[in-house]
Structure formats: C-alpha cells, structure tokens
Short mmCIF file of C-alpha atoms and ligand atoms in Angstrom, two decimals:
data_model
loop_
_atom_site.label_atom_id
_atom_site.label_comp_id
_atom_site.label_asym_id
_atom_site.label_seq_id
_atom_site.Cartn_x
_atom_site.Cartn_y
_atom_site.Cartn_z
CA MET A 138 -0.05 -0.07 -0.04
CA ARG A 139 1.22 3.49 -0.80
CA VAL A 140 2.46 5.48 2.21
CA LYS A 141 1.98 9.21 2.06
CA ASN A 142 5.13 11.13 2.50
CA PRO A 143 7.17 7.98 3.11
CA ASN A 144 10.50 7.87 5.00
CA VAL A 145 13.18 7.21 2.67
CA VAL A 146 16.47 6.16 4.41
CA ILE A 147 19.90 5.86 2.66
CA LEU A 148 22.67 4.18 4.55
CA GLY A 149 26.13 5.21 3.54
CA ALA A 150 27.39 8.32 1.85
CA GLY A 151 29.71 6.53 -0.54
CA TYR A 152 29.58 6.55 -4.28
CA GLY A 153 26.22 4.82 -4.47
CA GLY A 154 24.50 6.22 -1.38
CA LEU A 155 25.58 9.89 -1.95
CA MET A 156 24.73 9.89 -5.71
CA THR A 157 21.46 8.40 -4.87
CA THR A 158 20.81 11.17 -2.26
CA VAL A 159 21.91 14.00 -4.60
CA LYS A 160 19.51 12.59 -7.36
CA LEU A 161 16.64 12.32 -5.05
CA GLN A 162 17.11 15.71 -3.53
CA LYS A 163 16.66 17.11 -6.94
CA SER A 164 13.88 14.92 -8.24
CA LEU A 165 11.59 14.45 -5.16
CA GLY A 166 9.73 17.51 -3.65
CA VAL A 167 9.94 18.10 0.15
CA ASN A 168 6.19 17.06 0.42
CA GLU A 169 6.68 13.93 -1.42
CA ALA A 170 9.06 12.19 0.97
CA ASN A 171 11.28 12.52 4.03
CA ILE A 172 14.87 11.76 2.88
CA THR A 173 17.25 10.82 5.54
CA LEU A 174 21.01 10.11 4.86
CA VAL A 175 22.99 8.18 7.52
CA ASN A 176 26.83 8.15 7.44
CA LYS A 177 29.67 7.63 10.00
CA ASN A 178 31.26 10.84 9.26
CA ASP A 179 29.94 14.34 8.02
CA TYR A 180 32.09 13.89 4.86
CA HIS A 181 32.25 11.80 1.73
CA TYR A 182 35.58 10.36 0.81
CA GLN A 183 36.69 9.18 -2.63
CA THR A 184 37.57 5.53 -1.83
CA THR A 185 39.20 5.49 -5.21
CA TRP A 186 41.89 7.94 -4.06
CA LEU A 187 42.74 6.51 -0.79
CA HIS A 188 45.82 4.76 -1.90
CA GLU A 189 47.19 8.22 -2.72
CA THR A 190 46.22 9.53 0.73
CA ALA A 191 47.91 6.44 2.24
CA ALA A 192 51.19 6.94 0.34
CA GLY A 193 51.09 10.70 1.07
CA THR A 194 50.97 11.81 -2.52
CA ILE A 195 47.78 13.78 -1.99
CA HIS A 196 46.40 15.39 1.28
CA HIS A 197 43.52 13.74 2.81
CA ASP A 198 41.52 16.86 2.44
CA GLN A 199 41.48 16.59 -1.29
CA THR A 200 40.06 13.01 -0.91
CA ARG A 201 37.25 14.12 1.26
CA ILE A 202 34.14 16.28 0.63
CA PRO A 203 32.16 17.85 3.39
CA LEU A 204 28.57 16.44 2.88
CA LYS A 205 27.09 19.99 3.40
CA ASP A 206 28.92 20.99 0.23
CA VAL A 207 26.81 18.58 -2.00
CA VAL A 208 23.63 17.60 0.10
CA ASN A 209 20.89 20.07 0.52
CA MET A 210 20.51 19.94 4.19
CA SER A 211 16.99 21.70 4.10
CA LYS A 212 15.66 18.86 1.91
CA VAL A 213 17.62 15.92 3.40
CA ASN A 214 17.84 14.97 7.02
CA PHE A 215 21.43 14.06 7.70
CA VAL A 216 22.20 11.77 10.54
CA GLN A 217 25.83 11.35 11.50
CA ASP A 218 25.88 8.04 13.23
CA THR A 219 27.16 4.43 12.74
CA VAL A 220 24.64 1.67 11.45
CA VAL A 221 24.72 -1.27 13.73
CA GLU A 222 22.05 -3.53 12.33
CA ILE A 223 19.11 -3.43 9.73
CA LYS A 224 15.87 -5.05 10.82
CA PRO A 225 14.14 -5.51 7.49
CA ASP A 226 11.08 -7.31 8.82
CA GLU A 227 10.39 -4.36 11.26
CA LYS A 228 11.49 -1.81 8.78
CA LYS A 229 13.98 -0.36 11.17
CA VAL A 230 17.64 0.53 11.28
CA LYS A 231 19.52 0.45 14.58
CA LEU A 232 22.18 3.08 14.81
CA GLU A 233 24.81 3.34 17.64
CA ASN A 234 22.84 6.34 19.17
CA SER A 235 19.27 5.95 17.96
CA GLU A 236 16.83 3.96 15.73
CA LEU A 237 15.21 4.88 12.50
CA ASP A 238 11.87 3.80 10.90
CA TYR A 239 11.85 3.55 7.08
CA ASP A 240 9.30 3.01 4.29
CA ILE A 241 12.03 2.65 1.60
CA LEU A 242 15.69 1.75 2.44
CA VAL A 243 18.68 2.08 0.30
CA VAL A 244 21.68 0.20 1.67
CA GLY A 245 25.11 1.62 0.47
CA LEU A 246 27.39 0.62 3.20
CA GLY A 247 30.45 -0.35 0.99
CA PHE A 248 33.23 -2.86 1.76
CA GLU A 249 35.40 -4.26 4.42
CA PRO A 250 38.80 -5.85 4.09
CA ALA A 251 38.81 -9.56 3.76
CA THR A 252 41.87 -11.32 5.24
CA PHE A 253 40.88 -14.96 4.53
CA GLY A 254 41.89 -16.01 8.01
CA ILE A 255 45.69 -15.32 7.35
CA PRO A 256 47.26 -15.34 10.78
CA GLY A 257 48.48 -11.97 11.98
CA LEU A 258 47.04 -9.74 9.21
CA GLU A 259 44.33 -8.25 11.18
CA GLU A 260 46.76 -7.47 14.04
CA ASN A 261 49.94 -6.48 12.12
CA ALA A 262 48.93 -5.23 8.66
CA PHE A 263 47.69 -1.91 7.67
CA MET A 264 44.63 -1.62 5.37
CA ILE A 265 43.34 1.04 3.10
CA ASN A 266 39.69 1.29 4.11
CA ASP A 267 38.85 4.84 4.76
CA ILE A 268 40.37 8.27 5.35
CA ASN A 269 41.64 7.37 8.94
CA SER A 270 43.31 4.00 8.09
CA SER A 271 44.94 5.81 5.02
CA ARG A 272 46.17 8.68 7.01
CA LEU A 273 47.66 6.09 9.60
CA ILE A 274 49.66 4.49 6.82
CA ARG A 275 51.08 7.85 5.67
CA GLU A 276 51.99 8.89 9.25
CA HIS A 277 53.48 5.39 9.90
CA LEU A 278 55.66 5.59 6.83
CA GLU A 279 56.94 9.04 7.88
CA HIS A 280 57.62 7.89 11.37
CA ASN A 281 59.74 4.92 10.24
CA PHE A 282 61.82 7.13 7.96
CA ALA A 283 62.24 9.61 10.74
CA MET A 284 63.28 6.95 13.22
CA TYR A 285 65.82 5.44 10.97
CA HIS A 286 68.63 7.59 11.84
CA ASN A 287 67.59 8.01 15.32
CA GLU A 288 68.33 4.51 16.63
CA GLU A 289 71.76 3.32 17.54
CA GLU A 290 71.29 0.11 15.57
CA LYS A 291 69.79 0.92 12.17
CA ASN A 292 66.73 -1.23 11.54
CA PRO A 293 66.30 -2.16 7.79
CA ALA A 294 62.73 -3.29 8.74
CA ARG A 295 61.88 0.19 8.90
CA LEU A 296 62.67 0.71 5.14
CA ASN A 297 60.98 -2.41 3.79
CA ILE A 298 57.43 -1.81 2.71
CA VAL A 299 55.50 -4.91 1.82
CA VAL A 300 52.27 -4.57 -0.15
CA GLY A 301 50.05 -7.92 -0.17
CA GLY A 302 48.13 -8.18 -3.34
CA GLY A 303 48.91 -7.18 -6.86
CA GLY A 304 45.34 -6.44 -8.05
CA PHE A 305 44.25 -2.96 -8.88
CA THR A 306 44.49 -1.49 -5.20
CA GLY A 307 47.94 -3.06 -4.54
CA ILE A 308 49.28 -1.85 -7.86
CA GLU A 309 47.88 1.61 -7.74
CA PHE A 310 49.21 1.82 -4.27
CA VAL A 311 52.77 0.76 -5.03
CA GLY A 312 52.64 3.24 -7.99
CA GLU A 313 52.07 6.03 -5.51
CA LEU A 314 54.78 4.74 -3.14
CA ALA A 315 57.16 4.64 -5.98
CA ASN A 316 56.64 8.40 -6.44
CA ARG A 317 56.65 9.14 -2.74
CA ILE A 318 59.68 7.31 -1.50
CA PRO A 319 62.14 9.38 -3.21
CA GLU A 320 60.63 12.54 -1.59
CA LEU A 321 60.72 10.88 1.90
CA CYS A 322 64.32 9.80 1.25
CA GLU A 323 65.35 13.34 0.46
CA GLU A 324 63.50 14.62 3.55
CA TYR A 325 65.03 12.28 5.95
CA ASP A 326 68.49 11.80 4.52
CA ILE A 327 68.03 8.22 3.45
CA ASP A 328 69.82 6.52 0.51
CA LYS A 329 67.00 5.41 -1.91
CA ALA A 330 68.85 2.12 -2.39
CA GLN A 331 68.19 1.01 0.98
CA VAL A 332 64.38 1.24 0.54
CA ARG A 333 62.43 -1.68 -0.68
CA ILE A 334 58.83 -1.65 -1.93
CA ILE A 335 57.96 -5.18 -2.26
CA ASN A 336 54.60 -6.43 -3.87
CA VAL A 337 53.55 -10.08 -3.21
CA GLU A 338 50.94 -11.55 -5.35
CA GLY A 339 49.55 -15.14 -5.31
CA ALA A 340 48.66 -15.43 -8.94
CA PRO A 341 51.39 -15.91 -11.59
CA THR A 342 51.18 -12.40 -12.67
CA VAL A 343 49.96 -9.04 -11.18
CA LEU A 344 46.77 -7.40 -12.28
CA PRO A 345 45.41 -11.06 -13.04
CA GLY A 346 42.85 -11.04 -15.80
CA PHE A 347 44.11 -7.76 -17.32
CA ASP A 348 45.53 -7.48 -20.83
CA PRO A 349 49.12 -9.10 -20.67
CA GLU A 350 50.67 -6.27 -22.75
CA LEU A 351 49.43 -3.71 -20.20
CA VAL A 352 50.51 -5.89 -17.21
CA GLU A 353 53.95 -5.96 -18.75
CA TYR A 354 53.96 -2.25 -19.34
CA ALA A 355 52.83 -1.61 -15.61
CA MET A 356 55.50 -3.98 -14.22
CA ASN A 357 58.24 -2.36 -16.27
CA SER A 358 57.07 1.09 -15.30
CA LEU A 359 57.09 0.19 -11.69
CA GLU A 360 60.17 -1.88 -11.74
CA ALA A 361 62.06 1.13 -13.24
CA ARG A 362 60.96 3.10 -10.14
CA GLY A 363 62.30 0.44 -7.74
CA VAL A 364 59.23 -1.79 -7.10
CA GLU A 365 60.03 -5.49 -6.57
CA PHE A 366 57.51 -8.09 -7.51
CA ILE A 367 57.11 -11.50 -5.99
CA THR A 368 54.48 -13.35 -7.87
CA GLY A 369 53.11 -16.89 -7.35
CA ALA A 370 53.72 -16.30 -3.63
CA LEU A 371 51.13 -16.61 -0.98
CA LEU A 372 51.40 -14.48 2.18
CA LYS A 373 51.37 -17.01 5.09
CA GLU A 374 51.77 -14.67 8.12
CA ALA A 375 51.99 -11.19 9.21
CA LYS A 376 54.26 -10.89 12.31
CA PRO A 377 54.77 -7.46 14.09
CA GLU A 378 58.26 -7.20 12.58
CA SER A 379 58.16 -9.43 9.42
CA ILE A 380 56.02 -11.28 6.86
CA VAL A 381 56.35 -14.83 5.79
CA TYR A 382 55.27 -15.85 2.27
CA GLU A 383 55.50 -19.16 0.44
CA LYS A 384 56.64 -19.75 -3.08
CA ASP A 385 57.57 -22.98 -4.80
CA GLY A 386 57.06 -24.89 -1.56
CA LYS A 387 59.54 -22.78 0.38
CA GLN A 388 58.70 -20.18 3.13
CA VAL A 389 60.60 -16.80 3.00
CA GLU A 390 60.49 -14.27 5.88
CA ILE A 391 60.91 -10.42 5.02
CA PRO A 392 61.64 -8.25 7.99
CA THR A 393 59.39 -5.27 7.77
CA LEU A 394 57.46 -2.87 10.09
CA THR A 395 55.10 -1.99 7.11
CA THR A 396 52.81 -4.44 5.65
CA VAL A 397 49.78 -3.12 3.83
CA TRP A 398 47.16 -5.67 2.88
CA ALA A 399 45.34 -4.76 -0.41
CA ALA A 400 44.38 -8.25 -1.63
CA GLY A 401 40.61 -8.61 -0.82
CA VAL A 402 37.44 -6.86 0.00
CA ARG A 403 34.07 -8.23 1.06
CA ALA A 404 30.69 -6.40 1.41
CA ASN A 405 29.99 -4.65 4.68
CA SER A 406 29.29 -7.54 7.19
CA ILE A 407 26.24 -5.57 8.58
CA VAL A 408 24.36 -6.86 5.46
CA GLU A 409 24.97 -10.52 6.31
CA LYS A 410 24.36 -10.03 9.97
CA SER A 411 21.03 -8.29 9.35
CA GLY A 412 19.81 -11.70 7.78
CA PHE A 413 19.59 -10.53 4.09
CA GLU A 414 19.77 -13.57 1.84
CA ASN A 415 23.22 -13.17 0.56
CA ASN A 416 26.00 -14.79 -1.63
CA ARG A 417 29.40 -14.53 0.25
CA GLY A 418 27.94 -11.41 2.03
CA LYS A 419 26.54 -9.62 -0.92
CA VAL A 420 22.99 -9.30 -1.80
CA GLU A 421 22.14 -10.64 -5.24
CA VAL A 422 19.78 -7.86 -6.24
CA ARG A 423 16.93 -8.14 -8.71
CA LYS A 424 17.17 -6.34 -11.96
CA ASP A 425 15.54 -3.19 -10.27
CA MET A 426 18.20 -3.25 -7.60
CA ARG A 427 15.99 -4.49 -4.76
CA ALA A 428 16.83 -7.21 -2.33
CA PRO A 429 15.21 -10.59 -3.43
CA GLU A 430 12.84 -10.86 -0.44
CA TYR A 431 12.06 -7.18 0.50
CA ASP A 432 10.14 -4.91 -2.05
CA ASP A 433 11.24 -1.74 0.06
CA VAL A 434 14.91 -2.38 0.21
CA PHE A 435 17.43 -1.29 -2.50
CA VAL A 436 21.02 -2.34 -2.25
CA ILE A 437 23.65 -0.56 -4.12
CA GLY A 438 27.55 -0.60 -4.72
CA ASP A 439 29.85 -3.16 -2.96
CA CYS A 440 27.00 -4.61 -1.00
CA ALA A 441 25.14 -5.58 -4.08
CA LEU A 442 25.96 -8.58 -6.44
CA ILE A 443 25.10 -8.57 -10.15
CA TRP A 444 26.08 -11.42 -12.58
CA ASN A 445 27.75 -10.74 -15.78
CA GLY A 446 27.33 -14.05 -17.38
CA GLU A 447 29.25 -16.56 -15.39
CA ARG A 448 30.99 -14.07 -13.09
CA PRO A 449 29.87 -11.23 -10.99
CA PHE A 450 30.76 -7.73 -11.96
CA PRO A 451 33.73 -6.59 -9.83
CA PRO A 452 32.95 -4.14 -7.07
CA THR A 453 33.86 -0.62 -8.52
CA ALA A 454 32.95 3.00 -7.98
CA GLN A 455 31.94 3.07 -11.70
CA ILE A 456 29.19 0.51 -11.22
CA ALA A 457 28.05 2.03 -7.84
CA ILE A 458 27.65 5.36 -9.68
CA GLN A 459 25.66 3.95 -12.44
CA GLN A 460 23.53 2.05 -10.17
CA SER A 461 22.53 5.14 -8.25
CA ALA A 462 20.63 6.31 -11.33
CA THR A 463 18.49 3.17 -11.36
CA VAL A 464 18.05 3.14 -7.55
CA ALA A 465 17.07 6.86 -7.53
CA HIS A 466 14.65 6.52 -10.47
CA ASN A 467 13.05 3.38 -8.70
CA VAL A 468 12.82 4.87 -5.32
CA LYS A 469 11.07 7.95 -6.87
CA ALA A 470 8.66 5.63 -8.65
CA LEU A 471 7.76 3.77 -5.38
CA VAL A 472 7.34 7.07 -3.71
CA GLN A 473 4.94 8.16 -6.44
CA GLY A 474 3.01 4.88 -6.32
CA HIS A 475 4.26 3.36 -9.56
CA THR A 476 4.90 -0.29 -9.86
CA ASP A 477 6.86 -0.51 -13.08
CA LEU A 478 10.58 -0.13 -12.06
CA GLU A 479 13.69 0.32 -14.26
CA SER A 480 16.18 -2.40 -14.69
CA PHE A 481 19.78 -1.76 -14.22
CA GLU A 482 22.16 -2.16 -17.19
CA PHE A 483 25.83 -1.66 -16.81
CA ASN A 484 27.61 0.34 -19.55
CA SER A 485 31.30 -0.24 -19.07
CA LEU A 486 33.32 2.94 -19.62
CA GLY A 487 36.66 1.00 -19.38
CA THR A 488 39.08 0.14 -16.75
CA LEU A 489 42.07 2.30 -15.78
CA ALA A 490 44.70 1.66 -13.22
CA SER A 491 47.02 4.52 -12.10
CA LEU A 492 50.72 3.77 -11.58
CA GLY A 493 51.36 6.98 -9.69
CA HIS A 494 50.17 10.33 -10.57
CA ASN A 495 52.00 10.38 -13.88
CA ASP A 496 51.64 6.94 -15.48
CA ALA A 497 48.60 4.61 -15.88
CA VAL A 498 47.27 1.67 -17.94
CA GLY A 499 43.80 0.78 -19.15
CA VAL A 500 41.30 -0.24 -21.60
CA ILE A 501 38.58 2.07 -22.90
CA MET A 502 35.75 2.12 -25.49
CA ASN A 503 35.66 -1.53 -26.96
CA ASP A 504 38.78 -2.72 -25.39
CA ARG A 505 41.18 -0.09 -26.76
CA LYS A 506 44.48 -0.36 -24.89
CA ILE A 507 45.97 2.94 -23.49
CA PHE A 508 48.87 3.58 -21.37
CA GLY A 509 51.28 6.48 -20.27
CA TRP A 510 50.12 10.06 -20.35
CA LYS A 511 46.94 9.27 -22.30
CA ALA A 512 45.74 6.74 -19.72
CA THR A 513 46.81 9.24 -17.00
CA PHE A 514 44.75 11.81 -18.67
CA MET A 515 41.67 9.63 -19.01
CA LYS A 516 41.96 8.46 -15.39
CA LYS A 517 41.94 12.08 -13.98
CA MET A 518 39.42 13.19 -16.43
CA SER A 519 37.13 10.23 -15.19
CA ASP A 520 37.83 11.42 -11.58
CA ASN A 521 36.98 15.12 -12.53
CA ARG A 522 33.81 13.87 -14.20
CA TYR A 523 32.53 12.23 -11.15
CA LEU A 524 33.08 15.52 -9.17
CA LEU A 525 31.26 17.38 -11.78
CA LYS A 526 28.27 15.20 -11.62
CA LEU A 527 28.24 15.08 -7.75
CA GLY A 528 28.62 18.90 -7.01
CA GLY A 529 28.99 20.81 -10.24
CA VAL A 530 31.84 22.80 -11.68
CA GLY A 531 32.69 24.42 -8.33
CA LEU A 532 33.31 20.96 -6.66
CA MET A 533 35.34 19.73 -9.62
CA LEU A 534 37.52 22.95 -9.66
CA LYS A 535 38.01 22.80 -5.85
CA LYS A 536 38.82 19.05 -5.62
CA GLY A 537 39.61 17.93 -9.03
CA LYS A 538 42.98 16.74 -10.56
CA PHE A 539 44.49 18.98 -13.15
CA ASN A 540 48.02 18.01 -12.94
CA PHE A 541 47.74 16.20 -16.32
CA PHE A 542 51.31 16.59 -17.55
CA TYR A 543 53.70 16.30 -14.73
C1 LIG B 771 42.40 2.02 -2.91
C2 LIG B 771 41.24 1.79 -3.71
C3 LIG B 771 41.24 2.23 -5.10
C4 LIG B 771 40.10 1.98 -5.92
N1 LIG B 771 40.22 2.34 -7.27
C5 LIG B 771 39.04 2.25 -7.95
C6 LIG B 771 38.96 2.77 -9.35
O1 LIG B 771 39.93 3.38 -9.86
N2 LIG B 771 37.83 2.75 -10.06
C7 LIG B 771 36.81 2.14 -9.53
O2 LIG B 771 35.67 2.03 -10.26
N3 LIG B 771 36.70 1.54 -8.29
C8 LIG B 771 37.86 1.62 -7.50
N4 LIG B 771 37.83 1.07 -6.23
C9 LIG B 771 36.69 0.38 -5.83
C10 LIG B 771 35.59 1.49 -5.33
O3 LIG B 771 36.26 2.37 -4.35
C11 LIG B 771 34.40 0.86 -4.45
O4 LIG B 771 33.95 -0.18 -5.40
C12 LIG B 771 33.35 1.96 -4.19
O5 LIG B 771 33.92 2.75 -3.14
C13 LIG B 771 32.08 1.26 -3.77
O6 LIG B 771 31.08 2.29 -3.53
P1 LIG B 771 29.96 2.14 -2.35
O7 LIG B 771 29.00 3.30 -2.61
O8 LIG B 771 29.40 0.69 -2.29
O9 LIG B 771 30.71 2.34 -0.99
P2 LIG B 771 31.81 3.40 -0.50
O10 LIG B 771 32.17 4.30 -1.51
O11 LIG B 771 33.01 2.66 0.17
O12 LIG B 771 31.01 4.10 0.70
C14 LIG B 771 30.56 3.50 1.81
C15 LIG B 771 30.08 4.53 2.81
O13 LIG B 771 29.39 3.99 3.90
C16 LIG B 771 29.99 4.58 5.13
N5 LIG B 771 29.74 3.52 6.12
C17 LIG B 771 30.27 2.24 6.15
N6 LIG B 771 29.92 1.58 7.29
C18 LIG B 771 29.00 2.31 7.86
C19 LIG B 771 28.24 2.22 9.09
N7 LIG B 771 28.33 1.13 9.85
N8 LIG B 771 27.48 3.30 9.42
C20 LIG B 771 27.51 4.43 8.79
N9 LIG B 771 28.06 4.62 7.62
C21 LIG B 771 28.89 3.59 7.17
C22 LIG B 771 31.44 4.89 4.72
O14 LIG B 771 31.85 5.83 5.74
C23 LIG B 771 31.26 5.25 3.36
O15 LIG B 771 31.04 6.68 3.34
C24 LIG B 771 38.92 1.23 -5.38
C25 LIG B 771 38.98 0.81 -4.01
C26 LIG B 771 40.06 1.13 -3.27
C27 LIG B 771 40.11 0.80 -1.81
#
C-alpha cells in the first residue's frame, strides 16, 4: 500500500549512497518524501583516491568532501551515526545512538577488508579502508623514515614496505609509493637504494585477468622506479616485525614494520548480520536493484551482487555510480506509487589503473588499450567527471585533478 510522505532512508554516503541522495534531492519535492541520509562521518571520501592519501601523495582533505557541500540539508535530514543493524522485517535501522523507521531503504554501506584467515594480518597489517586508516599508513611511513637515523642500531625493517596483493588496489598503491619514496628519502637523509617496496601476489602475474601487454607495461614502469614483484607467492603470516610468504614450496621471511594488505574486500558485514539472503556477504539484487525478499529495500555498490554471465561484476565505483541512477529512479517511482521499475544495465566505460600520478594503464571504449600520459589523462578526467556530476563545476575545480602533464 502506498504510504503518504514516506521515510526514505539511505545508509552510507559513498559513491552509491551519496549519488542516490543527490539525485533524489533534485527529483523529489519536500512534500513527497522525507529523505534521511546516515553516514559515519560528516564527509564523503573518494575511496578510489585512498591509496594516494595512504602513500602521502595527496592530502586527505583533497580526498574528502564535506557532505554539506553537496547535500541540500534543508531537503535531506542528515544523521551522523554508525549503522549497527538493519531489521528488514520491522522496517527499522539500529544506529549506535538511535533507531530509524523507514518505508523505503537504500543500503550503500560499502566494503570491509577480507583477510581470509591469514594469521596476524588483522593485528599487524595496515589496510586502506577509509580516510583514517589511510592517514595512519602515511604517518607510519613517515615515522619509520624519521626513526631510521635516530636509533643506535639501524633497523632495515623500517625501510622495507610490503604490499600484499597485486590487484588494482595493490598496484595503484605501489605506484604512489614509487613516487613518494624518493621524496621521503630526500626529506629524511636516506639513501634510496636502502628502501624496498615489495609487492607480493599469489597469482602468476600481477593485475590478474588484465591484458598481458598492459600488465607488462605496468610492471616495467614500476620496476624502473624500484618496485620488486614476488608473484606466485602466498602470504602465510604477518608478524609484528616481518611477513612470511610461501613460493615454490619454500617459506621466506622478510623483515618489515610496514605490511599493507590490499588483496581482498568483502561487502560490509552488516548486510549478512542483518539476515539478508546473500552470496558471500553480498545481496544478489533483482534487476531493479531491490533485495530478493524485500520490495522496500534497495542495495547498491559493493554490498550488491550482479552477474555478468558466469561471473559477478567486480565491485567498482563506476558500477556504484551507475546503479545510483536506477536506484534513485526506482525509489522515486515507489514514492509516487508506480509499480513498473527500471532495470539496471551496466555500461562499461573502461578500466584504468594508475601507476602513480604520472603513469597509468587501461582499456577504454571497446577494449582499446591505452597507457602512459593518455591513460593518466583519461583517469584524471574520469575522476573530475565524477566530481562534476556530484557537485557541479565548483566542486570539480576545488577538488579535481588538473596536474595532467607532470
Ligand atoms: C584504494 C582503492 C582504489 C580503488 N580504485 C578504483 C578505481 O580506480 N575505479 C573504480 O571504479 N573503483 C575503484 N575502487 C573500488 C571502489 O572504491 C568501490 O567499489 C566503491 O567505493 C564502492 O562504493 P560504495 O558506494 O558501495 O561504498 P563506499 O564508497 O565505500 O562508501 C560506503 C560509505 O558507507 C559508510 N559506512 C560504512 N559503514 C558504515 C556504518 N556502519 N554506518 C554508517 N556509515 C557507514 C562509509 O563511511 C562510506 O561513506 C577502489 C577501491 C580502493 C580501496
């Protein structure tokens, strides 16, 4: 039955949740629905830039956007709080400090790191999850460089940086490190040759599944800047001052005070804990982006699973942003009492991986391969395009990336 002036509650101000909110604040009148946005922080952060924040190549304030700059607070009720549990049968959301009732819910709570039970990772490795965990990595790197000359016995573990995982996140992060380390060396009087950036990947090659020519380009570019790759190697344990990996049946230990785990994410565990039917923690949404068993719950971004033939689409900002158009359209339709909802269709705009701020690889438009400055340009343009869509020209000029050629 249609509810008059329903409560539309959106959980998470990430790519999916925030874009849905911005679209709904434009398309729904204040007398049509009460829109509430819940987020841990009073800012949105660009998850896709967190590896830069972590390496220290951009300041965290460039990565985050105050919600008041893009959300119309007179149309949207913003609640800064942490979601603890969703009770879909009661149409309630439990927050740390209160409880909300909803008529229509959008779940956009993003991802959590997956450590696959590898001993010591949770305790001893750093992870690129959000602004605070990324800022911690930057501070930790600086601390180790600063400490190096301040100990009687020099500790090489301070200068060994191990990155677990050679997928997109791991490769983008080592690319930033390769640019940042020479700056840190200069700042702290350290010989560059003493610093090791080591990428450990379980598959036979980094960027598994990506075009082999582009993988070769990426590895050459990164190796030329000092990155070491150990492929076909499984990380076995992270200890406080070393990591252990296994390759060809042999275990090897590398002394390090900095292990960054970038080899796996899963959907926010709140989804599974709240009892939604799920596939490895994600909700296999219907074509209209609703949870299978609840007509009033939409799931978006990394919490949602959509099949692309035999395999699910990988979790990306690109798909989360596109899904927001379908979710916002369908929420509006439900608010206005329509029953014919739109189906989501993914339109791939390509895949680009940065290798630092001045190099990148990728495939765009019908699998055209690009690398070098062209790929860097396209990557920065796509970041700027998102800012333009989210907050207009002003936001793009304030937070965008315009260092195209250096
Ligand atoms: C380093 C890195 C680089 C990446 N690069 C790319 C790339 O180049 N291109 C690409 O397309 N994708 C990339 N991705 C993947 C992409 O960032 C994610 O797929 C995308 O962020 C998912 O969007 P989302 O809306 O589901 O969640 P998110 O953008 O992660 O947002 C989730 C939001 O929910 C909030 N939240 C979480 N839990 C709670 C809670 N309990 N209570 C309240 N609020 C909560 C968070 O604070 C956050 O604001 C990258 C990911 C990483 C980590």
